[in-house]
GROMACS .gro file of C-alpha atoms in nm:
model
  226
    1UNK     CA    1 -21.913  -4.263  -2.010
    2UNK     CA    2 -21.747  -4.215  -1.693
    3UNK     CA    3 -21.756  -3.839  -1.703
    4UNK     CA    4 -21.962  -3.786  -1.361
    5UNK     CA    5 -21.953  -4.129  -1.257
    6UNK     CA    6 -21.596  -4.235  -1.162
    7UNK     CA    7 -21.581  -3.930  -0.831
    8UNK     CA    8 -21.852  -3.860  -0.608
    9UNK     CA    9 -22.033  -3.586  -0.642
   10UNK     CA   10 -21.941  -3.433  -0.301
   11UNK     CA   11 -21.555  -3.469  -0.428
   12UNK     CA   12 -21.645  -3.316  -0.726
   13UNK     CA   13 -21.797  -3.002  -0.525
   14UNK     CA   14 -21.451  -2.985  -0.376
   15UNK     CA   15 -21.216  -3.009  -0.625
   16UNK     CA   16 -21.163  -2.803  -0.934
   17UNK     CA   17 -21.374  -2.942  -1.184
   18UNK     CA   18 -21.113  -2.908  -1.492
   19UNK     CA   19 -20.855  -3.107  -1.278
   20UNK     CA   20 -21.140  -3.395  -1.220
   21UNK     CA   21 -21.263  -3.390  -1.617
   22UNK     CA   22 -20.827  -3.446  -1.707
   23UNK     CA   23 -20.853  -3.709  -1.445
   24UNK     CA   24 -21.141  -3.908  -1.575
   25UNK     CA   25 -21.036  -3.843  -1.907
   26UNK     CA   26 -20.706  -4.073  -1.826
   27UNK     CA   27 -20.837  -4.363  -1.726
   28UNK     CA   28 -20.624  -4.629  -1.824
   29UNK     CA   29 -20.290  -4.499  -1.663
   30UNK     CA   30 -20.466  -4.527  -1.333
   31UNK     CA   31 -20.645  -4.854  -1.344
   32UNK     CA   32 -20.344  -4.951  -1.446
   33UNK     CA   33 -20.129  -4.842  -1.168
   34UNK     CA   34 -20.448  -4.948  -0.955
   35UNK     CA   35 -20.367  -5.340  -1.058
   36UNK     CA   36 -20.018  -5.237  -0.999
   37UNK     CA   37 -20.102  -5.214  -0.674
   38UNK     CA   38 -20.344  -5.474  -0.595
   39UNK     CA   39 -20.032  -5.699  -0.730
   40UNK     CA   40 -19.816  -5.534  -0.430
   41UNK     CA   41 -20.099  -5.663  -0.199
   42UNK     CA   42 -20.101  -5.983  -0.306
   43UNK     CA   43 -19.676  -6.007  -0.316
   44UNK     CA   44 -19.709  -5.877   0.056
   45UNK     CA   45 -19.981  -6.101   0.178
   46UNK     CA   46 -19.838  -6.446   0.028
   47UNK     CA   47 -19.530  -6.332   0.221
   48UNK     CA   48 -19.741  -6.285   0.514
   49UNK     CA   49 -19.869  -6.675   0.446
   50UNK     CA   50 -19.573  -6.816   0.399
   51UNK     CA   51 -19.485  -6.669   0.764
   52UNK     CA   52 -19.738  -6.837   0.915
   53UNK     CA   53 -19.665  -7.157   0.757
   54UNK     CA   54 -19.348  -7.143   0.888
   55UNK     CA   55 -19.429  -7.043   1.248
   56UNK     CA   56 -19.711  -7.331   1.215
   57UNK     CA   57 -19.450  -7.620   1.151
   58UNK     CA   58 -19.148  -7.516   1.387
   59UNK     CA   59 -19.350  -7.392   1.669
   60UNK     CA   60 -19.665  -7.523   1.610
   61UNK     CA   61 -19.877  -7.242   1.649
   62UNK     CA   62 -20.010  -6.943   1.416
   63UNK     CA   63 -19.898  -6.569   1.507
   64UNK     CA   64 -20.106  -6.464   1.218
   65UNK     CA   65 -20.508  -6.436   1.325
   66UNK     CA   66 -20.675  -6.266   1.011
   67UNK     CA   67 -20.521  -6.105   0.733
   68UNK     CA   68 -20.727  -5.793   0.567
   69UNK     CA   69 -20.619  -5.610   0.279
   70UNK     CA   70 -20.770  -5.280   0.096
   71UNK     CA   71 -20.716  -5.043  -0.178
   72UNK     CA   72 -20.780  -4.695  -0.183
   73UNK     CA   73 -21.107  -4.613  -0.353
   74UNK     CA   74 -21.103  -4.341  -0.611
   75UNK     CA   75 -21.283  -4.065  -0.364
   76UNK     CA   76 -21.007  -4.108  -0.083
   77UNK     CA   77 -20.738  -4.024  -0.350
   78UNK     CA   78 -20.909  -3.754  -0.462
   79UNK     CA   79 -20.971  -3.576  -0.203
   80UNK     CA   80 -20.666  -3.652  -0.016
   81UNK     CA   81 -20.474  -3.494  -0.332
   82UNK     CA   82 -20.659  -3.196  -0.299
   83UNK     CA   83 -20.653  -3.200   0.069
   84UNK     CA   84 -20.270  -3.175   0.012
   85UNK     CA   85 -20.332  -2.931  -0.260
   86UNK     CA   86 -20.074  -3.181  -0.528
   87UNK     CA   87 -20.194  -3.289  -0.888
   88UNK     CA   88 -20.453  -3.498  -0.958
   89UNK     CA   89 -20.250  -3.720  -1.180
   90UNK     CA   90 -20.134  -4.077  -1.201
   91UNK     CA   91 -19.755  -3.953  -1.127
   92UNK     CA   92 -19.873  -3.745  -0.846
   93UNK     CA   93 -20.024  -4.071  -0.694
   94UNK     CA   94 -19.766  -4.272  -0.747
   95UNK     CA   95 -19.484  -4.013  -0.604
   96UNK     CA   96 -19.677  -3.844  -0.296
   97UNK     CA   97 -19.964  -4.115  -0.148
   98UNK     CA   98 -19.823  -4.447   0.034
   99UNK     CA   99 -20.149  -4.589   0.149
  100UNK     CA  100 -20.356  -4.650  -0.207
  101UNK     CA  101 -20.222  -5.018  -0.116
  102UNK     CA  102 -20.288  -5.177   0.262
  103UNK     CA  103 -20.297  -5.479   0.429
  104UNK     CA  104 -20.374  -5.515   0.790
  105UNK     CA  105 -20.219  -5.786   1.028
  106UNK     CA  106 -20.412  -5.928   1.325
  107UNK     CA  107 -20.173  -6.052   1.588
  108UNK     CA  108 -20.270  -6.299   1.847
  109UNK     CA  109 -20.004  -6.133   2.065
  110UNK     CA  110 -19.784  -5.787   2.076
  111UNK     CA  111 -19.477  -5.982   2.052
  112UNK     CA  112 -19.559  -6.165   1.760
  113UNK     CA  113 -19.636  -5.802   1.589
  114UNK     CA  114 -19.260  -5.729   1.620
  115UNK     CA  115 -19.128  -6.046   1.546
  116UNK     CA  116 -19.364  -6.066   1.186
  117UNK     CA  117 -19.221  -5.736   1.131
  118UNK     CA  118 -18.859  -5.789   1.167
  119UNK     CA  119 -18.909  -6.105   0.973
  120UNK     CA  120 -19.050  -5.929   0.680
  121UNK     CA  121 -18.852  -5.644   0.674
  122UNK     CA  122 -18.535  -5.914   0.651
  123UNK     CA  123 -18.620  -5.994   0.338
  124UNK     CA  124 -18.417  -5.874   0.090
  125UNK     CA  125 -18.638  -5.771  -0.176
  126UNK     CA  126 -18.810  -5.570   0.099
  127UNK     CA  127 -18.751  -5.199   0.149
  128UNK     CA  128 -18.865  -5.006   0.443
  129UNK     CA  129 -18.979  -4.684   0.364
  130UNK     CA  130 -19.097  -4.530   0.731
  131UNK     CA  131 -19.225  -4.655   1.048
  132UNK     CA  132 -19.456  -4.547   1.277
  133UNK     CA  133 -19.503  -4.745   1.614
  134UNK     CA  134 -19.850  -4.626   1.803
  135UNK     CA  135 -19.786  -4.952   1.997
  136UNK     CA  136 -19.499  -4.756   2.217
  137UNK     CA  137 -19.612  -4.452   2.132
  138UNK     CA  138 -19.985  -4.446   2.113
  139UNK     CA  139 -20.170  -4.146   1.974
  140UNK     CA  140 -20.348  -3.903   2.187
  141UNK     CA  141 -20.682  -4.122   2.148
  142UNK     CA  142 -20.547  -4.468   2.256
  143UNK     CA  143 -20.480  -4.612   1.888
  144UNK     CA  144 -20.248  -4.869   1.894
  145UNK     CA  145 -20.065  -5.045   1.583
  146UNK     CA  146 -19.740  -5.082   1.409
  147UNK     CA  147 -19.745  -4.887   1.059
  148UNK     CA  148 -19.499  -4.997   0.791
  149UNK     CA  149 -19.412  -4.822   0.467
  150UNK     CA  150 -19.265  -5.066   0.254
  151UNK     CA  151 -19.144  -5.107  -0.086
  152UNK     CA  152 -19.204  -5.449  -0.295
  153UNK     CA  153 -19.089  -5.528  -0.659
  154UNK     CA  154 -19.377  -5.717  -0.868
  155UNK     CA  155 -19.254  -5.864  -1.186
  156UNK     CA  156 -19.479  -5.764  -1.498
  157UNK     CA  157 -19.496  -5.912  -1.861
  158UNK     CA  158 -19.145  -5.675  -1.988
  159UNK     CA  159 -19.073  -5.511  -1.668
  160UNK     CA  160 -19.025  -5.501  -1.293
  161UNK     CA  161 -19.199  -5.246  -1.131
  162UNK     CA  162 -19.132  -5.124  -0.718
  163UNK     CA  163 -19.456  -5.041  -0.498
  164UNK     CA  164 -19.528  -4.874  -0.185
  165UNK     CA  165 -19.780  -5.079   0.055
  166UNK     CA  166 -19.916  -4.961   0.367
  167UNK     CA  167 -19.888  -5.297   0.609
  168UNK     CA  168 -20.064  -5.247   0.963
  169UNK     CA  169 -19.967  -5.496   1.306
  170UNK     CA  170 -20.188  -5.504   1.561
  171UNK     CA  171 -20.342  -5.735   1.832
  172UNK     CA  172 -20.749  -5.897   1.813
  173UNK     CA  173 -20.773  -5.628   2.095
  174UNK     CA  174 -20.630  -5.340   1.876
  175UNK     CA  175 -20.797  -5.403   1.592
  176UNK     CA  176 -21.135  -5.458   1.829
  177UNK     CA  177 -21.103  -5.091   1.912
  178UNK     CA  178 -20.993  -4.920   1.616
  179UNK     CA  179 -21.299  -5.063   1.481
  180UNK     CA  180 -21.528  -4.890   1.729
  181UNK     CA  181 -21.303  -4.553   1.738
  182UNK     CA  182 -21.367  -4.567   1.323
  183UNK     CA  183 -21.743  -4.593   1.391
  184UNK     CA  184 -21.712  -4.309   1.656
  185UNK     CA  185 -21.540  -4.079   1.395
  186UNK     CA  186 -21.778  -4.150   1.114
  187UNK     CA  187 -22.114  -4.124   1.312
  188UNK     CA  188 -22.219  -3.747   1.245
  189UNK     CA  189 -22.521  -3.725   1.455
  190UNK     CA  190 -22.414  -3.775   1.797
  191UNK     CA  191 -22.442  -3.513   2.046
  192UNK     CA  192 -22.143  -3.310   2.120
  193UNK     CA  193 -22.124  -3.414   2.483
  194UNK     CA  194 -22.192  -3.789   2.418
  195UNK     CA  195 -21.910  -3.806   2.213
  196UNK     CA  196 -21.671  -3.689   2.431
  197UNK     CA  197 -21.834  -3.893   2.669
  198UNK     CA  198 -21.770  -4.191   2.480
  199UNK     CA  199 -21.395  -4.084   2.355
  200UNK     CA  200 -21.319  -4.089   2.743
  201UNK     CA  201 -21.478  -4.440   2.775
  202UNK     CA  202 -21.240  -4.529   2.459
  203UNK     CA  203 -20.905  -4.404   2.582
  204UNK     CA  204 -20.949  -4.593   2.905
  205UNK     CA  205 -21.066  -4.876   2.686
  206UNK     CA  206 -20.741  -4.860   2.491
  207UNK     CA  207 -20.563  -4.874   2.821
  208UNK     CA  208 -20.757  -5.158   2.951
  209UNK     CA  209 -20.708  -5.332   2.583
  210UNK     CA  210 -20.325  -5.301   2.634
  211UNK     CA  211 -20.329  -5.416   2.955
  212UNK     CA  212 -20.502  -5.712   2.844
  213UNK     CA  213 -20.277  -5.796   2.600
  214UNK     CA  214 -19.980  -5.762   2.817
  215UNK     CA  215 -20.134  -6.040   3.081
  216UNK     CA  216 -20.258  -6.253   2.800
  217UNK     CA  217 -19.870  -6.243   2.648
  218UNK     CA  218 -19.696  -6.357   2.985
  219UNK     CA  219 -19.988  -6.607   3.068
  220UNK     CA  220 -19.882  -6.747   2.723
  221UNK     CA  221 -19.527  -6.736   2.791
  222UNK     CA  222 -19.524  -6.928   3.092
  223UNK     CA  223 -19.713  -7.186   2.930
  224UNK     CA  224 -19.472  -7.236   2.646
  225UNK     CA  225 -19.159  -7.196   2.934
  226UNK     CA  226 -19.302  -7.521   3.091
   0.00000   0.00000   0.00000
């Protein structure tokens, strides 16, 4: 049985518990539309690949460092439903949530970021959805990345279905300190005043990180001009 099993227990304690029972109780519509979108990943990162390839035999060099990718587990959705107070259902996922599919980007430099991006959203059975650029326009905290919402067709059995992927750009540097700012935020027993402490330490770290990637990006650039 999955009754009890499939949601945490702490989800459970937060959400109505007749909207979690008709949730468990239709299983196969949402590990369905779970492969549905681990199929999206896997469209979004071969196109990713095939990037690099390309980049790799005209200019002999790799933009692409690491490529991560990462669905939603079954607690986020959950409680990100109810967060947003919308129905726990497999339509109500599908319609309101575009993060249940991700892949992340690692850069070697900001430049390349923006030129993987226009790249990808050039092709034509691409859609963008929204942007969000925390490169130029960092959040309050010193994250940096480029968020794209895009839309992908994968082709099934009898049909052709369109998903929504979350794709994330960012630099070795970036990702380097969203890492630590994610441990920061999940770390509950930290004094009050050390954290702030160490947020401090992170927003001039995000500066520093930028920085860094700036001087790395024209060092390279003069190279390659020789």
């Amino acid at each position: 049985m999955l009754r009890g099993k499939l949601v945490d227990p702490v989800v459970k304690a937060l959400v109505n518990n007749n909207a979690i029972d008709k949730f468990e109780d239709n299983m196969m519509p949402f590990k369905r539309l779970m492969a549905y979108y681990k199929c999206a990943i896997m469209e979004v990162e071969t196109k990713f690949k095939v990037l690099n390839q390309e980049f790799s035999l005209e200019y002999d060099r790799n933009p692409i460092e690491t490529i991560k990718t990462r669905l939603k587990t079954t607690d986020s959705i959950v409680k990100k439903l109810a967060k947003r107070d919308l129905p726990l259902t497999v339509e109500s996922i599908e319609k309101n949530l575009n993060d249940i599919a991700g892949i992340r980007v690692i850069c070697s430099f900001p430049e390349d970021i923006y030129v993987l991006a226009d790249c990808l959203l050039q092709q034509d059975d691409i859609k963008l959805i929204q942007v969000k650029d925390y490169i130029k326009n960092p959040k309050p905290n010193g994250y940096r990345s480029l968020h794209l919402i895009v839309e992908i067709p994968i082709f099934l059995k009898d049909k052709k279905k369109n998903m929504r992927v979350e794709v994330q750009l960012r630099t070795i540097a970036m990702d380097f300190w969203a890492s630590l700012d994610h441990k920061l935020s999940y770390k509950k027993d930290i004094p009050k005043d050390e954290e702030e402490l160490l947020r401090k330490e992170l927003l001039e770290c995000a500066q520093i990180s930028a920085d860094l990637d700036k001087r790395m990006e024209e060092i390279k650039n003069r190279i390659v001009d020789k």
